[in-house]
Coordinates of N, CA and C in Angstrom, one line a residue:
M1 N 146.0 186.9 70.0 CA 145.1 186.9 68.8 C 143.8 186.1 69.1
F2 N 143.9 184.8 69.3 CA 142.7 184.0 69.6 C 142.8 183.6 71.1
E3 N 141.6 183.5 71.7 CA 141.6 182.8 73.0 C 141.3 181.4 72.7
F4 N 141.4 180.5 73.8 CA 141.4 179.1 73.5 C 140.0 178.7 73.0
D5 N 138.9 179.2 73.6 CA 137.6 178.8 73.1 C 137.3 179.3 71.7
Q6 N 137.9 180.4 71.3 CA 137.8 180.8 69.9 C 138.5 179.9 69.0
Y7 N 139.7 179.5 69.4 CA 140.5 178.6 68.7 C 139.8 177.2 68.4
L8 N 139.1 176.7 69.5 CA 138.4 175.5 69.3 C 137.2 175.7 68.4
G9 N 136.5 176.8 68.5 CA 135.4 177.1 67.6 C 135.9 177.1 66.1
F10 N 137.0 177.8 65.9 CA 137.6 177.9 64.6 C 137.9 176.5 64.0
L11 N 138.5 175.7 64.9 CA 138.9 174.3 64.4 C 137.6 173.5 64.1
A12 N 136.6 173.6 64.9 CA 135.3 172.9 64.7 C 134.7 173.4 63.4
F13 N 134.8 174.7 63.1 CA 134.3 175.2 61.8 C 135.0 174.7 60.7
L14 N 136.3 174.6 60.7 CA 137.2 174.1 59.6 C 136.9 172.6 59.4
T15 N 136.7 171.9 60.5 CA 136.4 170.4 60.4 C 135.1 170.2 59.7
I16 N 134.0 170.9 60.1 CA 132.7 170.8 59.5 C 132.8 171.2 58.0
L17 N 133.5 172.3 57.7 CA 133.6 172.7 56.4 C 134.3 171.7 55.5
T18 N 135.4 171.1 56.0 CA 136.1 170.1 55.3 C 135.3 168.8 55.1
I19 N 134.6 168.4 56.1 CA 133.7 167.2 56.0 C 132.7 167.4 54.9
G20 N 132.1 168.6 54.9 CA 131.0 168.9 53.9 C 131.6 168.9 52.5
F21 N 132.8 169.5 52.4 CA 133.4 169.5 51.1 C 133.6 168.1 50.5
W22 N 134.3 167.3 51.3 CA 134.5 165.9 50.8 C 133.3 165.1 50.6
L23 N 132.2 165.3 51.4 CA 131.0 164.7 51.3 C 130.4 165.1 49.9
M24 N 130.4 166.3 49.6 CA 129.9 166.8 48.3 C 130.7 166.2 47.1
I25 N 132.0 166.1 47.3 CA 132.8 165.5 46.2 C 132.4 164.0 46.0
F26 N 132.3 163.3 47.2 CA 131.9 161.9 47.1 C 130.5 161.7 46.5
L27 N 129.6 162.5 46.9 CA 128.2 162.4 46.3 C 128.2 162.7 44.8
L28 N 128.9 163.7 44.4 CA 128.8 164.1 43.0 C 129.6 163.1 42.1
T29 N 130.6 162.4 42.6 CA 131.4 161.6 41.8 C 131.0 160.1 41.8
F30 N 130.4 159.7 42.9 CA 130.1 158.2 43.0 C 128.6 158.0 43.2
V31 N 128.0 158.6 44.2 CA 126.6 158.2 44.6 C 125.6 158.6 43.5
I32 N 125.6 159.8 43.0 CA 124.6 160.3 42.1 C 124.8 159.6 40.7
P33 N 126.0 159.4 40.2 CA 126.1 158.6 38.9 C 125.6 157.2 39.1
Y34 N 125.9 156.6 40.2 CA 125.5 155.2 40.5 C 123.9 155.1 40.5
W35 N 123.3 156.1 41.2 CA 121.9 156.2 41.3 C 121.2 156.4 39.9
I36 N 121.8 157.3 39.1 CA 121.2 157.5 37.8 C 121.4 156.3 36.9
G37 N 122.6 155.7 36.9 CA 122.9 154.5 36.1 C 121.9 153.4 36.5
G38 N 121.7 153.2 37.7 CA 120.8 152.1 38.2 C 119.4 152.3 37.7
S39 N 118.9 153.5 37.8 CA 117.6 153.8 37.4 C 117.4 153.7 35.8
L40 N 118.5 154.0 35.1 CA 118.4 153.8 33.6 C 118.4 152.3 33.3
I41 N 119.2 151.5 34.0 CA 119.2 150.1 33.7 C 117.8 149.5 34.0
E42 N 117.2 149.9 35.1 CA 115.9 149.4 35.5 C 114.9 149.8 34.5
R43 N 114.9 151.0 34.0 CA 114.0 151.5 33.0 C 114.1 150.7 31.7
L44 N 115.4 150.4 31.3 CA 115.6 149.6 30.1 C 115.0 148.2 30.2
K45 N 115.2 147.6 31.4 CA 114.6 146.3 31.6 C 113.1 146.3 31.5
E46 N 112.5 147.4 32.1 CA 111.0 147.5 32.0 C 110.6 147.6 30.5
M47 N 111.3 148.4 29.7 CA 111.0 148.6 28.3 C 111.1 147.3 27.6
R48 N 112.1 146.5 27.9 CA 112.3 145.2 27.2 C 111.1 144.2 27.6
E49 N 110.7 144.3 28.8 CA 109.6 143.4 29.3 C 108.3 143.8 28.6
E50 N 108.1 145.1 28.4 CA 106.9 145.6 27.7 C 106.9 145.1 26.3
K51 N 108.0 145.2 25.6 CA 108.1 144.7 24.2 C 107.8 143.2 24.1
K52 N 108.3 142.4 25.1 CA 108.1 141.0 25.1 C 106.6 140.7 25.3
A53 N 106.0 141.5 26.2 CA 104.6 141.3 26.4 C 103.7 141.6 25.2
K54 N 104.1 142.6 24.5 CA 103.4 143.0 23.2 C 103.6 141.9 22.2
R55 N 104.7 141.3 22.1 CA 105.0 140.3 21.1 C 104.1 139.1 21.4
K56 N 104.0 138.7 22.6 CA 103.2 137.5 23.0 C 101.7 137.8 22.8
A57 N 101.3 139.0 23.0 CA 99.9 139.3 22.9 C 99.4 139.4 21.4

């Protein structure tokens, strides 16, 4: 059915496909929400500082 080099190529393909799948799962469930949450917190801090500056002025 397969020769040895075809078998190794197929295993390499499956390995790369699996790594890509788990990387996408990791990015979508942890990294992107963390990034969005951090940017929202920073924006809220900036808005609070602007309000404080307006009150003092």
